Coordinates of C-alpha atoms in Angstrom, one line a residue:
X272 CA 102.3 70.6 102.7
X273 CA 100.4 67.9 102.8
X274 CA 101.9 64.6 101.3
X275 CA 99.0 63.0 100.0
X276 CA 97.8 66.0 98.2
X277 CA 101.2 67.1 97.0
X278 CA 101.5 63.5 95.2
X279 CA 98.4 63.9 93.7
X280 CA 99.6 67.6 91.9
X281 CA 102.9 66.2 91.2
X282 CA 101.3 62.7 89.3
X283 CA 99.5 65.3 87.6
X284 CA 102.5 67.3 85.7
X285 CA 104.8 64.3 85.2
X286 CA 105.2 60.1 84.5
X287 CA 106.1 57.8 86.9
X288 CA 109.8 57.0 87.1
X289 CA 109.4 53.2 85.9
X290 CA 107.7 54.8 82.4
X291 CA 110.7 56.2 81.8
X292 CA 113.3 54.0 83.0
X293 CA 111.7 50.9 83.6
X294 CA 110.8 49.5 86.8
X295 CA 114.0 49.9 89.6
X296 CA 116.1 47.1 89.8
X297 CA 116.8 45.5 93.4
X298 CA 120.6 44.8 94.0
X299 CA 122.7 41.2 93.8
X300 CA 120.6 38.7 95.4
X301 CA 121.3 37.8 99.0
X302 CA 124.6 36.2 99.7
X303 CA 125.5 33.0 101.0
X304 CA 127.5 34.5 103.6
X305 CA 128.4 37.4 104.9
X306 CA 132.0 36.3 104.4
X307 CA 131.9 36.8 101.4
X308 CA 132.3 40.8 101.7
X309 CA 136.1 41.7 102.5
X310 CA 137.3 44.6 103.5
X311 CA 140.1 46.4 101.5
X312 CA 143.2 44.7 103.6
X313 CA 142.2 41.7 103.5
X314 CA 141.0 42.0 99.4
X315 CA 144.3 43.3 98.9
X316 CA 146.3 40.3 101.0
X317 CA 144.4 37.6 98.6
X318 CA 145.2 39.8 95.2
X319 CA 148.6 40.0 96.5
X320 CA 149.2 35.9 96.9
X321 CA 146.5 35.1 93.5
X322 CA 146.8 38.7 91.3
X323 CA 144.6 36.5 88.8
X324 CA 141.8 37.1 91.7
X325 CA 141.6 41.1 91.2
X326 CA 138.5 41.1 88.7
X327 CA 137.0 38.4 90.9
X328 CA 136.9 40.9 93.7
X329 CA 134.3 44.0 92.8
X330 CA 133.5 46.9 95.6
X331 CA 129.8 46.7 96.2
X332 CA 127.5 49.0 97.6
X333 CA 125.3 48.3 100.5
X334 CA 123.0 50.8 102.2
X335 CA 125.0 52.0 105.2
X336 CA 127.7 52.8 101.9
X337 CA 124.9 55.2 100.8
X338 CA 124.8 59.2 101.8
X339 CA 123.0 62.4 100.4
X340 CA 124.6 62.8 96.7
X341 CA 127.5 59.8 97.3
X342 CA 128.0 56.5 98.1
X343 CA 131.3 54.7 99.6
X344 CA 132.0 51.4 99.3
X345 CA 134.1 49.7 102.0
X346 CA 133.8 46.3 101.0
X347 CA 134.6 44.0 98.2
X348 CA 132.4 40.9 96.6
X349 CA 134.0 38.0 96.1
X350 CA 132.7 36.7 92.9
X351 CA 134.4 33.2 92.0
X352 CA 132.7 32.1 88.8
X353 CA 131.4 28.2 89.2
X354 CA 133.8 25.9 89.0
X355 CA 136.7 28.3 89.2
X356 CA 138.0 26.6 92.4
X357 CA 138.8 22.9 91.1
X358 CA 136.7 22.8 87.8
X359 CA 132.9 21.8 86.9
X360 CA 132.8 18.6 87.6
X361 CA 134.3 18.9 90.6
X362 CA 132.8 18.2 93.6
X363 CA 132.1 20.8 96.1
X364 CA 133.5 19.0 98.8
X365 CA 136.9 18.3 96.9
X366 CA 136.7 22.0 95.5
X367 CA 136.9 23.4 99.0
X368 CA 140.4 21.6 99.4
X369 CA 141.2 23.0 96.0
X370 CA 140.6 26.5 97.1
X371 CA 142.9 26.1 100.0
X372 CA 145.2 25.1 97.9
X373 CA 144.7 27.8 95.0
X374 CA 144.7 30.8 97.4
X375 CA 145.0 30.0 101.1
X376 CA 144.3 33.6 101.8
X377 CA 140.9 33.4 100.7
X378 CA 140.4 30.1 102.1
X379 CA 141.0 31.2 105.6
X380 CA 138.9 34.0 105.3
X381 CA 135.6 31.9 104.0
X382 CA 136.7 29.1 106.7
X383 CA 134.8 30.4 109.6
X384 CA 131.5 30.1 107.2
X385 CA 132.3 26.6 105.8
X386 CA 131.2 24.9 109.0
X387 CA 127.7 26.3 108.8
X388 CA 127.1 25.5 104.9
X389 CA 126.8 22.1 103.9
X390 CA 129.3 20.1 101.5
X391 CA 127.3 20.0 98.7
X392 CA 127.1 23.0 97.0
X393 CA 130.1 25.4 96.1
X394 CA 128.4 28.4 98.0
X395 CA 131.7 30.6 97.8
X396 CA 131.2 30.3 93.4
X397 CA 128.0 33.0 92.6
X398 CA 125.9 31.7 89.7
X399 CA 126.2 33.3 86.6
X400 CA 124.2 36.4 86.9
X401 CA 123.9 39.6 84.4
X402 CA 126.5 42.3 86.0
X403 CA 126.2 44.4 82.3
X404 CA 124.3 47.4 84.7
X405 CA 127.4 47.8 86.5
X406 CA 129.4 48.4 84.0
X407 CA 128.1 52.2 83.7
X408 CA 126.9 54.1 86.8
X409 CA 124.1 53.9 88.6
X410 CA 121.5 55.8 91.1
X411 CA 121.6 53.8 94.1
X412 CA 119.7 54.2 97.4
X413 CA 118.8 51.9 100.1
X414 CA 115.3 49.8 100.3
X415 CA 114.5 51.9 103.5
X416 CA 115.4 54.9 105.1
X417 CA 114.6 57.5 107.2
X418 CA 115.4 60.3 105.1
X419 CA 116.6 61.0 101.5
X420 CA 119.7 58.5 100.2
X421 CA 120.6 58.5 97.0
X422 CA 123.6 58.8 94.8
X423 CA 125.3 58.1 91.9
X424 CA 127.6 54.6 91.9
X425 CA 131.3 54.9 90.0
X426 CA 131.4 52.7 86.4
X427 CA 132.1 49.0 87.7
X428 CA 130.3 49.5 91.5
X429 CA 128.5 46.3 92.2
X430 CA 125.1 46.7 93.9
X431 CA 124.5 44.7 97.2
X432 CA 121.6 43.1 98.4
X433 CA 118.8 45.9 100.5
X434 CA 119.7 48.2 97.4
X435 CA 118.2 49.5 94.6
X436 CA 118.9 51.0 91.1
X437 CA 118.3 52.5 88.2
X438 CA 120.8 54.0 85.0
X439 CA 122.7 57.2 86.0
X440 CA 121.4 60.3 85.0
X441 CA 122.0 63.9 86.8
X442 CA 118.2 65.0 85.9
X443 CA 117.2 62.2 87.8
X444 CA 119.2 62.2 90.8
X445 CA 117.9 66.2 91.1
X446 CA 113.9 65.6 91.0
X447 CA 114.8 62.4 93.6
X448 CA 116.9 64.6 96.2
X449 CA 114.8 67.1 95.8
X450 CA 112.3 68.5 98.6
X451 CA 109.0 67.4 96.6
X452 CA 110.8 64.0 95.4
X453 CA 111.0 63.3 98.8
X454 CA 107.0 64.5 99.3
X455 CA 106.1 61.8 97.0
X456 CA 108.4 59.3 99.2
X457 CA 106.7 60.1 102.1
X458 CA 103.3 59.8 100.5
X459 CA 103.7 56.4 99.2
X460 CA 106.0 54.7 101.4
X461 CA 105.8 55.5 104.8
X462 CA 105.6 52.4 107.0
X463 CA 105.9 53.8 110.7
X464 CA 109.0 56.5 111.3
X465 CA 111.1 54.2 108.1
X466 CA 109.7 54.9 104.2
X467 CA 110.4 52.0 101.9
X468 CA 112.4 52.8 98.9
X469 CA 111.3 49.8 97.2
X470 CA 111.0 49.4 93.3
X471 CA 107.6 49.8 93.5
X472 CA 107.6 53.0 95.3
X473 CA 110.3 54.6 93.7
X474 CA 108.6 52.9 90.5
X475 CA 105.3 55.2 91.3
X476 CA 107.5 58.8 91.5
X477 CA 105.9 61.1 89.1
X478 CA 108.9 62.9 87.0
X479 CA 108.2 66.2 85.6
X480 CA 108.6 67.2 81.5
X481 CA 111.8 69.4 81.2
X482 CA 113.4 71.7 78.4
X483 CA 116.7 70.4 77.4
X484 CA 117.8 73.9 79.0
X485 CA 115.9 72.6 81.9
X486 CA 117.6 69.8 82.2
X487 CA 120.8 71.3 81.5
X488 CA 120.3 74.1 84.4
X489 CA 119.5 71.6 87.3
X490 CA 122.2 69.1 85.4
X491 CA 124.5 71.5 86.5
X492 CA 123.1 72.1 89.7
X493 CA 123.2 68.6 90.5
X494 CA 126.9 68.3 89.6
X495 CA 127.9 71.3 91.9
X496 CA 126.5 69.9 94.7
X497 CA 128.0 66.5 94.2
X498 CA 131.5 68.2 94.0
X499 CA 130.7 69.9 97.3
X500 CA 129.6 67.0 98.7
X501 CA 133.0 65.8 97.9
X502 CA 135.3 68.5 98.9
X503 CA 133.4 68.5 102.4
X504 CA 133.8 64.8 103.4
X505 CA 137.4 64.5 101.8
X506 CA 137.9 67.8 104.3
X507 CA 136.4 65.8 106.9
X508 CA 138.1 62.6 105.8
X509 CA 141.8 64.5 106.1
X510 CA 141.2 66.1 109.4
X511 CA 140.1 63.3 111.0
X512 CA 143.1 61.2 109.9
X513 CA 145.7 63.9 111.1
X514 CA 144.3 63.3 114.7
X515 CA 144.7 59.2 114.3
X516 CA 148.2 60.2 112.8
X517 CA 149.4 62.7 115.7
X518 CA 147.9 61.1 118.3
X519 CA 146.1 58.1 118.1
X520 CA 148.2 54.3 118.7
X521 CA 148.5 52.5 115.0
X522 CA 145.1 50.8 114.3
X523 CA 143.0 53.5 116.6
X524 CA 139.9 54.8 115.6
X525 CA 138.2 58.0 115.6
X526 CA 135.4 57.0 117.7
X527 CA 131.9 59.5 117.3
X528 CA 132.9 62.9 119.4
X529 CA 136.1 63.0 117.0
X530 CA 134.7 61.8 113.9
X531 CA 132.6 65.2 114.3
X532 CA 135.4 67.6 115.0
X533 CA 133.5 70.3 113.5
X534 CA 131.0 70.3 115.9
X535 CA 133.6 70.7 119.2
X536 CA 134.8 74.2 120.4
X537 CA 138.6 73.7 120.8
X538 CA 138.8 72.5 124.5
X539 CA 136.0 70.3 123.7
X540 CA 138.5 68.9 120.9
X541 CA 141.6 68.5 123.5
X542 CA 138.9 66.9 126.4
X543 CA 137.4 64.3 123.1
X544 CA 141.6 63.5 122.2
X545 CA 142.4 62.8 125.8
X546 CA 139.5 60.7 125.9
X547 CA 139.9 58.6 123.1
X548 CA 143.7 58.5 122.9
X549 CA 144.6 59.2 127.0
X550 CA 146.9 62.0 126.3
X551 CA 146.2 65.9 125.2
X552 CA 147.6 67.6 122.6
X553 CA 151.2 68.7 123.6
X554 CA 151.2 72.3 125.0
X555 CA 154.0 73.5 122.1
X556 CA 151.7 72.1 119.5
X557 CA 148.5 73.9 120.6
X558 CA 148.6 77.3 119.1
X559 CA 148.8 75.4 116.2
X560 CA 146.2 72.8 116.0
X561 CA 143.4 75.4 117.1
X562 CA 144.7 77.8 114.2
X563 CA 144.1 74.6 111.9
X564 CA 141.3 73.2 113.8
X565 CA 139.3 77.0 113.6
X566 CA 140.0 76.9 109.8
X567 CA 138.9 73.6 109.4
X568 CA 135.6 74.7 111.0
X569 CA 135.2 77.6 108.8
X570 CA 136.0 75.9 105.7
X571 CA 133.5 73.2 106.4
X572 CA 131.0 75.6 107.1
X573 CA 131.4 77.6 103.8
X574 CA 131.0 74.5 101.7
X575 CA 128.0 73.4 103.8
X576 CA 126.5 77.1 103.6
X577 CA 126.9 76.8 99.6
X578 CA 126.1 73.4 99.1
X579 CA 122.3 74.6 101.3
X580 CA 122.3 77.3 98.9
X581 CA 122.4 74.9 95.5
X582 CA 119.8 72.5 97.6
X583 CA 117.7 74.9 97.6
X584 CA 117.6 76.6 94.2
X585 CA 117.6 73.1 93.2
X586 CA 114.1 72.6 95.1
X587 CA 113.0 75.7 93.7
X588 CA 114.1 74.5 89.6
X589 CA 112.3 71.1 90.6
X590 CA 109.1 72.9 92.1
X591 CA 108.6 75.3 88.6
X592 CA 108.9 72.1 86.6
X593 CA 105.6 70.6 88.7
X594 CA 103.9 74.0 88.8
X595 CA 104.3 74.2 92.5
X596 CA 105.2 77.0 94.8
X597 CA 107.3 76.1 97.9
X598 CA 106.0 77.7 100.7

């Protein structure tokens, strides 16, 4: 099918997204420093010496957080309101001494980044900005990709700069993950092998008129496959973390052959342990862990198989609603 021409039928039966929802909204604004994302041990380490910190410290999503159908956040904003370090009259120099002070935790983390800001401005305190958006969920997806990325935020998710939203809905989420949602991508954005996912384009995507049984029907649709999404990677997840457990040093990682266990035979599993760890699995153990390691497998394969199998009823729902026939 041919992108161009598939836009033009599909701007035909429906409006464009921004009609309906308003124009997408990029993410928080780009940040003074990096430092200012903290990963969960060391958000928890400054909550733990200033618990009055905990709402001042929000996960936020940024684009490598971003999958097919969910998102993962794996770091947190620090959000100190201005003046919270010493006050608003305050000088920032003298508020930085304050914040060591206050909640030396967070002081040694930002330190690295205070000797490449100058003394002037409080750049660890955000300016007021509107966070009400956040407060429900959200469809999220990255400015640019190289294939279809979006997903619905959690209630209270902060959005990250080089991401962009719009209010949650499941309809939505289904015509955008869909096979022609992504036809219109490519037709609009495509700038070399990357299409950009910015408010404009996404703005432009036609959305088709649907029956409130319609709706409901690929609603639903939308929701199963999310929940499969879900069971797969928390299978994934648990797998994964019974190899760091049994055999992996504390503080290991998975590393990339292991992180796709599904995808090894069960000598290739053994070779990718003894590889990563220096040791193979212990020959009164094996039996064992390639009964677990073959069910794994299967299991993973069954919720993939189904999950293909909504995707693609889902494609066929969102093609009927366009008048298109998927070849």
């Amino acid at each position: 099918m041919n992108p161009t021409d598939i836009l033009t039928t599909l701007q035909a039966a429906g409006r464009p997204l921004s009609d309906l929802v308003g124009l997408p909204q990029r993410g928080i604004r780009r940040l003074a420093t990096a430092r200012l994302l903290v990963d969960k041990a060391t958000r928890d380490q400054i909550v733990l010496f200033e618990p009055t910190l905990a709402p001042f410290l929000r996960r936020i999503v940024r684009g490598v957080d971003i999958h097919p159908w969910y998102c993962e956040p794996s770091r947190y904003l620090v959000m100190l309101p201005s003046g919270w370090s010493a006050g608003a009259d305050v000088r920032a120099e003298q508020a930085w001494e304050h914040l060591a002070q206050r909640c030396p935790p967070l002081h040694r983390h930002l330190a690295p980044a205070a000797t490449r800001k100058t003394r002037d401005v409080a750049w660890w305190e955000l300016p007021d900005c509107d966070l009400t958006p956040f407060a429900q969920a959200r469809i999220v997806w990255p400015t640019a990709s190289v294939t279809k990325r979006y997903a619905l935020t959690d209630p209270g998710y902060l959005v990250g700069p080089g991401v962009c939203h719009i209010p949650a809905s499941l309809f939505l989420l289904g015509v955008l993950m869909s096979r022609l949602g992504w036809l219109a991508v490519t037709a609009i954005g495509r700038v070399g092998q990357v299409y950009r996912l910015a408010p404009e384009q996404i703005g432009r995507i036609p959305i088709p008129e649907a029956t409130e049984n319609e709706r409901a029907a690929i609603e639903a649709l939308v929701q199963r496959i999310i929940d499969l999404t879900r069971e797969q990677v928390a299978l994934e997840r648990r797998f994964t973390q019974r190899l760091l457990r049994d055999f992996g040093p504390p503080g290991a990682t998975p590393g990339a052959r292991l992180e796709s266990w599904w995808e090894l035979d069960f000598a290739e599993l053994r070779q990718a342990i003894a590889a990563r760890f220096g040791g193979d699995i212990p020959a009164r153990f094996r039996e064992q862990w390639q009964a677990q390691h073959a069910d794994a497998v299967v299991r993973r394969a069954a919720l993939t198989d189904t999950r293909a199998l909504a995707e693609a009823t889902l494609d066929t729902r969102v093609a009927m609603l366009y008048g298109v026939d998927l070849p």
